[in-house]
mmCIF file of C-alpha atoms in Angstrom:
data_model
loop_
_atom_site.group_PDB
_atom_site.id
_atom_site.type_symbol
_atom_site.label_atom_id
_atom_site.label_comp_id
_atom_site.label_asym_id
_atom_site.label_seq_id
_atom_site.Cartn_x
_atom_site.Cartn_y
_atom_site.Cartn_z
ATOM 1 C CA UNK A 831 -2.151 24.323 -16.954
ATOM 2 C CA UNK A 832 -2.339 27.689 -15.273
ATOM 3 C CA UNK A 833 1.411 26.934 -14.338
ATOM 4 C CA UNK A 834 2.489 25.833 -17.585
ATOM 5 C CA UNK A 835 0.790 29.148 -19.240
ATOM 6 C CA UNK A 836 1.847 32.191 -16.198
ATOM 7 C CA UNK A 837 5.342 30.897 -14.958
ATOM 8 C CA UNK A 838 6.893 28.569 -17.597
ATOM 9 C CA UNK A 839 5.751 30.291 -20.634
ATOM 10 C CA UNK A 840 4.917 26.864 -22.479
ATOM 11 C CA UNK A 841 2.172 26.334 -25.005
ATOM 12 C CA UNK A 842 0.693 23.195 -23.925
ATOM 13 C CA UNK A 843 -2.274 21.779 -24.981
ATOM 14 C CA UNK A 844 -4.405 19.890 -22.805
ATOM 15 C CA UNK A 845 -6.281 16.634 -23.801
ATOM 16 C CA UNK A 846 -9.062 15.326 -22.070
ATOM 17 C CA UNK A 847 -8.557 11.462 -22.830
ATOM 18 C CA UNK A 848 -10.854 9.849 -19.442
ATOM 19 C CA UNK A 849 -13.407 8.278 -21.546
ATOM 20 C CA UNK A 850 -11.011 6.436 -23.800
ATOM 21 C CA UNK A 851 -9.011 5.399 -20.813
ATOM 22 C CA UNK A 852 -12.213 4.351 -18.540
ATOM 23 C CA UNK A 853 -13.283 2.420 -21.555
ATOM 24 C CA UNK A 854 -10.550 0.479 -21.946
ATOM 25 C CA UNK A 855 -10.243 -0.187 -18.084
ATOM 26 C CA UNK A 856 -13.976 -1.379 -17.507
ATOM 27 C CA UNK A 857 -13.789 -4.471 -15.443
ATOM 28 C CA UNK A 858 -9.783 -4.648 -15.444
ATOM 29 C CA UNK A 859 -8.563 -5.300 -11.846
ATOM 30 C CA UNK A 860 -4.943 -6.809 -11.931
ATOM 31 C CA UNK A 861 -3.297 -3.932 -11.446
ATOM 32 C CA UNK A 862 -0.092 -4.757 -13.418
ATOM 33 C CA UNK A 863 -2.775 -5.031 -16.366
ATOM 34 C CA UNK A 864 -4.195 -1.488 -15.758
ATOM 35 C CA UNK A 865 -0.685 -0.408 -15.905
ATOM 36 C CA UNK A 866 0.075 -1.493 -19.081
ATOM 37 C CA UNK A 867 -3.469 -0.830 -20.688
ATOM 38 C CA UNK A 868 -2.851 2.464 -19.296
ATOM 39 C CA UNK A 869 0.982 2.831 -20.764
ATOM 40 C CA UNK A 870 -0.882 1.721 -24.382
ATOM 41 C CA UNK A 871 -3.362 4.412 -24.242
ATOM 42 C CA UNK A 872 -1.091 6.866 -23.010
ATOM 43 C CA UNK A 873 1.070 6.696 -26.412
ATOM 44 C CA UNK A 874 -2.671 6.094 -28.386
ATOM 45 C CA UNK A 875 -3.531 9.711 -27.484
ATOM 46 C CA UNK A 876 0.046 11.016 -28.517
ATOM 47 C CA UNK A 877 0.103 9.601 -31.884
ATOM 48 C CA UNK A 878 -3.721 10.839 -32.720
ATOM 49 C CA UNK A 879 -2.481 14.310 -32.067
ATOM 50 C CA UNK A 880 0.575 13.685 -33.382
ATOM 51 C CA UNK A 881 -1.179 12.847 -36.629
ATOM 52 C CA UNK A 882 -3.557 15.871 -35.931
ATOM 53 C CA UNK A 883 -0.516 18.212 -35.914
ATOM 54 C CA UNK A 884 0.275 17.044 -39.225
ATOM 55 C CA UNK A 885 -2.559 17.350 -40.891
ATOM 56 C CA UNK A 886 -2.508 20.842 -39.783
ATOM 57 C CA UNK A 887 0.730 21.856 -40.101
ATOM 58 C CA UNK A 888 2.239 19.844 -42.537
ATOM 59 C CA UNK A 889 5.142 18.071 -40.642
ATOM 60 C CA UNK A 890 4.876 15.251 -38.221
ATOM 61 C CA UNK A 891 5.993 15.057 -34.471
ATOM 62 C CA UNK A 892 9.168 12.591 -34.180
ATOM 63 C CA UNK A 893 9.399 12.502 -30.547
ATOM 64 C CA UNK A 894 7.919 12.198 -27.051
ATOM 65 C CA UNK A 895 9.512 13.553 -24.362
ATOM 66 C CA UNK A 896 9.202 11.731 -21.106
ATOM 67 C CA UNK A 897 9.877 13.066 -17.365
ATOM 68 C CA UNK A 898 10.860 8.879 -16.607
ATOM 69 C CA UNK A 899 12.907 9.186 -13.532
ATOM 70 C CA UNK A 900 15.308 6.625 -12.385
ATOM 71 C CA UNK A 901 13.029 4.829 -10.033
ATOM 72 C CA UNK A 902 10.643 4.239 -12.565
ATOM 73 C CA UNK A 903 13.638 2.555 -14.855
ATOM 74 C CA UNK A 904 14.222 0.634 -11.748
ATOM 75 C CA UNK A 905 10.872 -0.883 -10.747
ATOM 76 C CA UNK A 906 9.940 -1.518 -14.723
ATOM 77 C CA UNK A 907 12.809 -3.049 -15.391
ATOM 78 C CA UNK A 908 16.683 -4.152 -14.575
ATOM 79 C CA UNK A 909 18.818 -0.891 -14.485
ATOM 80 C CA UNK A 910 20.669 0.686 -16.911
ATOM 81 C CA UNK A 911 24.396 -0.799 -17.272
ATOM 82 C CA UNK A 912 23.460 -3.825 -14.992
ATOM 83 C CA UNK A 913 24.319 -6.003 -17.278
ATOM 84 C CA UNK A 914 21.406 -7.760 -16.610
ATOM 85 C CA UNK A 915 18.435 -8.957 -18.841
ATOM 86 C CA UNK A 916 15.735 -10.094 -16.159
ATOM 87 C CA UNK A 917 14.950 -9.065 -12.599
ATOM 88 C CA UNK A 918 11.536 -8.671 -10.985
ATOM 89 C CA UNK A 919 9.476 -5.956 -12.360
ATOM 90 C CA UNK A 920 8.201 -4.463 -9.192
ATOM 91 C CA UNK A 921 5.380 -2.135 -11.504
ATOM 92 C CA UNK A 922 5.088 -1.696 -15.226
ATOM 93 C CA UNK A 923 5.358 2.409 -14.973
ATOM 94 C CA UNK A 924 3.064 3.635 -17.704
ATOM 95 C CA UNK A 925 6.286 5.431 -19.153
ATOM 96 C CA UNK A 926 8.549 2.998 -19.686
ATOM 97 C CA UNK A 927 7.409 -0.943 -18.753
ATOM 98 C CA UNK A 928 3.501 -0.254 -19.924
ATOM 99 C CA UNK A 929 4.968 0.974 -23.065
ATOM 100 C CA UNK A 930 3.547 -0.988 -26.958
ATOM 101 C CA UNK A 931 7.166 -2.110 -28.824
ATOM 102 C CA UNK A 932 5.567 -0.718 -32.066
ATOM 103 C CA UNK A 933 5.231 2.760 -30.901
ATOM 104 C CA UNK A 934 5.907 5.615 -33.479
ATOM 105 C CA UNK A 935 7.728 8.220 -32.048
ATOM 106 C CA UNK A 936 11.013 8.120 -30.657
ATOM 107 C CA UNK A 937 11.899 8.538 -27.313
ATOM 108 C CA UNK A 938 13.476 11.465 -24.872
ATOM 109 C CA UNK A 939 13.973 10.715 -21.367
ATOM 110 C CA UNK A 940 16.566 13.936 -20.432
ATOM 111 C CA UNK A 941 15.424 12.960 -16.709
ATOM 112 C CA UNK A 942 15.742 8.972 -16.570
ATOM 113 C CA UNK A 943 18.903 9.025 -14.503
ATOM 114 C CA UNK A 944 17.863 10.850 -11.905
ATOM 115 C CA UNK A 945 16.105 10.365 -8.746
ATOM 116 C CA UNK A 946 13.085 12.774 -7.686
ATOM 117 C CA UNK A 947 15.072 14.954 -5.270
ATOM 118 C CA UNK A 948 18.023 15.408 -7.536
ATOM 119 C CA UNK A 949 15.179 16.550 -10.459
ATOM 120 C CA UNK A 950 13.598 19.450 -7.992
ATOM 121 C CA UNK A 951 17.582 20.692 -7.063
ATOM 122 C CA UNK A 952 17.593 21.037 -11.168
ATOM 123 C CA UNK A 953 14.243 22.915 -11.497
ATOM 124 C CA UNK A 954 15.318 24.797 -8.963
ATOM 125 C CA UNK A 955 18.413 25.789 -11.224
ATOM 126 C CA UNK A 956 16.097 26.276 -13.803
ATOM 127 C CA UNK A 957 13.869 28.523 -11.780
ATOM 128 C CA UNK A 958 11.087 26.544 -12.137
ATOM 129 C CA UNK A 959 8.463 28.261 -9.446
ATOM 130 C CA UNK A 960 8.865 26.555 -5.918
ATOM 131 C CA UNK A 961 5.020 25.784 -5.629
ATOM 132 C CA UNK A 962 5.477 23.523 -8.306
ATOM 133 C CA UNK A 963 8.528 21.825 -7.585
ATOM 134 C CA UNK A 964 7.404 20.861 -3.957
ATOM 135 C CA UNK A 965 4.376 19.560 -5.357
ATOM 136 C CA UNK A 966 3.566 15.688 -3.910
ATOM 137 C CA UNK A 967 4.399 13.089 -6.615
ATOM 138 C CA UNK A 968 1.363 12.070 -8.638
ATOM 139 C CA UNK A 969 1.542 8.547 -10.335
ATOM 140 C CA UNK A 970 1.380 8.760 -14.057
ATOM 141 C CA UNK A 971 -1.527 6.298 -14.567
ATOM 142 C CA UNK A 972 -3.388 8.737 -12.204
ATOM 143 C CA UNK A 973 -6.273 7.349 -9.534
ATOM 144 C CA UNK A 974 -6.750 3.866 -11.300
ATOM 145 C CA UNK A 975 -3.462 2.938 -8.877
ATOM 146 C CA UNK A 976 -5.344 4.261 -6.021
ATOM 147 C CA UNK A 977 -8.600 2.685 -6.620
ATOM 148 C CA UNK A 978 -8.113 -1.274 -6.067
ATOM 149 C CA UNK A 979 -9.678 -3.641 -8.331
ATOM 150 C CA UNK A 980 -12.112 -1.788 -11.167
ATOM 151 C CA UNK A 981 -11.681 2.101 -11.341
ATOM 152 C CA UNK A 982 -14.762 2.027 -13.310
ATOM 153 C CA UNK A 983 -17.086 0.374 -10.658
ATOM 154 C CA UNK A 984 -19.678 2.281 -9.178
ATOM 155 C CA UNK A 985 -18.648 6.044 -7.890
ATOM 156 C CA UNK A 986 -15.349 4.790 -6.438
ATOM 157 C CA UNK A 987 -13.385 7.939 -8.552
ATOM 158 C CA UNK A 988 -15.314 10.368 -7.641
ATOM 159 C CA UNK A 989 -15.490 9.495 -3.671
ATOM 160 C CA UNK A 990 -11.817 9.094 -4.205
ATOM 161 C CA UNK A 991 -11.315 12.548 -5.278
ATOM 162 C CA UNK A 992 -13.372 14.105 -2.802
ATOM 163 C CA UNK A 993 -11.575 12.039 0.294
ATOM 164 C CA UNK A 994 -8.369 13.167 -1.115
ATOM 165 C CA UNK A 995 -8.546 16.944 -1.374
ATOM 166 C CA UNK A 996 -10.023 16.823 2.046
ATOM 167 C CA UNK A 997 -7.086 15.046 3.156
ATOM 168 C CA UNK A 998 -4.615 17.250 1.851
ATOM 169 C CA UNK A 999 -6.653 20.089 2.455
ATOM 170 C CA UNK A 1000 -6.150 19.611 6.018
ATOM 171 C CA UNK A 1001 -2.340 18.292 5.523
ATOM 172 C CA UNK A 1002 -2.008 22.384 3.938
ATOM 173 C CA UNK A 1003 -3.652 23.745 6.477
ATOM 174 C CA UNK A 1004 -1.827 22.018 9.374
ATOM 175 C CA UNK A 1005 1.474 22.999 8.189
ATOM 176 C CA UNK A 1006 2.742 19.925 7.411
ATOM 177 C CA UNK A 1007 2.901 19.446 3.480
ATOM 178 C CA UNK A 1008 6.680 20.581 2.807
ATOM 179 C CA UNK A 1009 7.670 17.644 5.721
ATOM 180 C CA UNK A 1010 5.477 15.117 4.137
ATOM 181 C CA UNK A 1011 7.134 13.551 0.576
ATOM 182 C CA UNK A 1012 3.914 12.435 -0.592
ATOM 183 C CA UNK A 1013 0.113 12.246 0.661
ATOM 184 C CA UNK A 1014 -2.897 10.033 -0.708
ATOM 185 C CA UNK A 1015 -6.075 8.172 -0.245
ATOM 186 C CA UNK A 1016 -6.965 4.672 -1.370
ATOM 187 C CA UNK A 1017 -10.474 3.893 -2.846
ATOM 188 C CA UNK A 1018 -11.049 0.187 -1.371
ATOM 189 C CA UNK A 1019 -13.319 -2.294 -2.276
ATOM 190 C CA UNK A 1020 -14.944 -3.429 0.993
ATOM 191 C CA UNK A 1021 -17.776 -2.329 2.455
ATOM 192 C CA UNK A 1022 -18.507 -2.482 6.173
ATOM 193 C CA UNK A 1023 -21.420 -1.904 8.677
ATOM 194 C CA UNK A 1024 -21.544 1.600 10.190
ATOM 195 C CA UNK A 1025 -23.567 4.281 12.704
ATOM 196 C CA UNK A 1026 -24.193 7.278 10.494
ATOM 197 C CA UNK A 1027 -26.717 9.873 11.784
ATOM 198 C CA UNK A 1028 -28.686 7.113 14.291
ATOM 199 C CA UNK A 1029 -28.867 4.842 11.090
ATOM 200 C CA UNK A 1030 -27.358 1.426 9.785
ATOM 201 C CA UNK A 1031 -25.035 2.115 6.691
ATOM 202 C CA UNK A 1032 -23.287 -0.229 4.435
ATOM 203 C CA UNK A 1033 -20.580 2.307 3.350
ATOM 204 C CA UNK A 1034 -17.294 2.263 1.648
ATOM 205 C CA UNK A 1035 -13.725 1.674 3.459
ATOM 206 C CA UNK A 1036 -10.890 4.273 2.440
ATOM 207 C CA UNK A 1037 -7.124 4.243 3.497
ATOM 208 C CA UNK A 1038 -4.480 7.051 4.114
ATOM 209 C CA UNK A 1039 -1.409 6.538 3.192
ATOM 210 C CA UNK A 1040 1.457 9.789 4.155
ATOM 211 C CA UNK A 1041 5.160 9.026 3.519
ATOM 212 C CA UNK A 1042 8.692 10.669 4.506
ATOM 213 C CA UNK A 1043 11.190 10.057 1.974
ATOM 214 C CA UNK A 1044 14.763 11.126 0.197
ATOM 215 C CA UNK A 1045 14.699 9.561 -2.779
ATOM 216 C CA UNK A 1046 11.526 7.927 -3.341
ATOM 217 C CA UNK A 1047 13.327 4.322 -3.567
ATOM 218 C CA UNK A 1048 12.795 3.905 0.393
ATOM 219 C CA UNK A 1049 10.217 5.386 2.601
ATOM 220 C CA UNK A 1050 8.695 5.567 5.828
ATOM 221 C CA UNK A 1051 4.763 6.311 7.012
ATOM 222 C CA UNK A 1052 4.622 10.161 8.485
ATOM 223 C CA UNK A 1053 3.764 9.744 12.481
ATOM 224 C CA UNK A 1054 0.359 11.892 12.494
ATOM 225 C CA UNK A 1055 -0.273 13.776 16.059
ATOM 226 C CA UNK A 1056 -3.860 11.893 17.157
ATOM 227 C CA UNK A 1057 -6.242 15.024 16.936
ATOM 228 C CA UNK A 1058 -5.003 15.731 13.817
ATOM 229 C CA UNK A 1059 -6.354 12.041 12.579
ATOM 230 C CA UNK A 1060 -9.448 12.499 14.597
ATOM 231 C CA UNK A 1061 -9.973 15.622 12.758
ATOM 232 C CA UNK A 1062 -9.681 14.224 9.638
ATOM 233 C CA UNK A 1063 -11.760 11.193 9.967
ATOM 234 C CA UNK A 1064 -14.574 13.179 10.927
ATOM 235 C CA UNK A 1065 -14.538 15.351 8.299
ATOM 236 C CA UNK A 1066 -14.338 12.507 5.811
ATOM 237 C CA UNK A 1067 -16.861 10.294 7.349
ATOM 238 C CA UNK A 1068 -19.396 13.781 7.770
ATOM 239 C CA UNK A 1069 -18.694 14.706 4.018
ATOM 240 C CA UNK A 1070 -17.891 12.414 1.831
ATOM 241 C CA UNK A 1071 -21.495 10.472 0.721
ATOM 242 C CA UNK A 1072 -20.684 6.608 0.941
ATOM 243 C CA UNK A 1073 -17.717 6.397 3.230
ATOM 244 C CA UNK A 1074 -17.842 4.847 6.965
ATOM 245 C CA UNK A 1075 -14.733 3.920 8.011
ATOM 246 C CA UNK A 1076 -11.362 5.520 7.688
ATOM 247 C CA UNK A 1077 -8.250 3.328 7.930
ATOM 248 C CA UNK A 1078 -4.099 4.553 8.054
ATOM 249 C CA UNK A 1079 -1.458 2.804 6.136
ATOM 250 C CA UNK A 1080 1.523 2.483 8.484
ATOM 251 C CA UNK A 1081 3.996 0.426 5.961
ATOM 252 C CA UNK A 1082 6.994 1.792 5.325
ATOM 253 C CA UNK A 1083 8.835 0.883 1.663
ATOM 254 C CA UNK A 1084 9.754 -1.670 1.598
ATOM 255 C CA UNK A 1085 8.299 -3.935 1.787
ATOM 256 C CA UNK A 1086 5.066 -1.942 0.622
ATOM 257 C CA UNK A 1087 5.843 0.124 -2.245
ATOM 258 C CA UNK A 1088 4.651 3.680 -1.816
ATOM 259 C CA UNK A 1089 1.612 3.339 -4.313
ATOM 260 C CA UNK A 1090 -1.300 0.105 -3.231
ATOM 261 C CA UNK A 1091 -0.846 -0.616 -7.230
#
């Protein structure tokens, strides 16, 4: 927001739409269905504004524009110009497979032929600030990809978030952010048996996952240096309530995709 408001000048408006999402995802754990729950929602929250704004100023929204990029076209659905009217959808993106058919407004996509790397060359163009355009990808349905099974169970968001800024806390302060494409944890659901403080625990498992990448279609895991694992396994497992074990996701794309969901 502070980005949107100091450097790009735009007057956005923020919603905060968790509840109504969390609701509707209570218990869900396919994770193609929390996909397209959360592509329904998504579009739920735009037309209650929408129908806000025109109550207030007298003339309804017609569109929603969409950053879709080209690899979300591709993995929701057969490509543009293919020619083709099935192929396997890899992931229902939340902005364009997760979509409802009856949605009200109509669609911009200025972005949906272009692949991640191509889109930061154009902000750059645009003079969008560089902080922002080197940001790690962030998956539009947010952490209920990165928690597996039920987002909604137990604490699993908010030990998520914590693991996670520790993770690329120390990614930052390493150096190594601009050569990594994108950086993550994974909320799992296993516990296991661990030594904490001279004491049996019954803790949480969490995965890293740290990817190179050009395009975003293909990818390979980043090669941490050992201490710098070492390092950050101790500072999960000393500060984060709940976790015991720290494992590393060394699959490249494919055939893992870059998301677990």
């Amino acid at each position: 927001m502070s980005t949107f408001n100091s450097d790009l000048h735009l007057p956005v408006t923020c919603i905060d739409a968790s509840e109504k999402f969390l609701t509707e995802l209570k218990g869900v754990k396919d994770p193609e269905m929390k996909r397209k729950i959360i592509g329904r929602e998504f579009i739920v929250v735009f037309d209650e504004f929408a129908h806000m704004l025109e109550q207030k100023i007298g003339k309804r929204p017609e569109y929603l524009v969409q950053g879709t990029l080209y690899p979300d076209v591709i993995e929701s659905c057969p490509p543009p110009g293919s020619g083709r009217t099935h192929s396997h959808t890899i992931k229902s993106h939340h902005n364009v497979g997760g979509l409802p058919k009856d949605m009200k407004l109509k669609l911009i996509e200025p972005l949906k032929l272009l692949f991640k790397d191509e889109v930061r060359k154009l902000g750059s163009i645009l003079n969008v600030p560089e902080s922002f355009l080197k940001r790690h990808p962030f998956p539009g349905p947010g952490l209920a990809v990165r928690v597996i099974g039920d987002v909604t169970a137990g604490n699993a968001l908010e030990v998520l978030r914590q693991v996670d800024e520790i993770f690329i806390q120390a990614i930052k302060d390493a150096g190594l952010y601009d050569e990594i494409w994108q950086a993550f944890a994974v909320f799992l659901p296993v516990q296991t048996v661990g030594v904490q403080g001279d004491q049996r625990t019954h803790s949480h498992v969490v995965a890293l996952r740290a990817i190179t990448s050009e395009d975003g279609m293909t990818a390979n895991w980043y090669d941490f240096e050992r201490p710098f694992l070492v390092d950050v396994v101790k500072k999960i497992c000393n500060n984060v309530r709940g976790v015991n074990r720290v494992v590393l996701d060394v699959t490249s794309k494919p055939p893992a995709t870059v998301e677990w969901e």
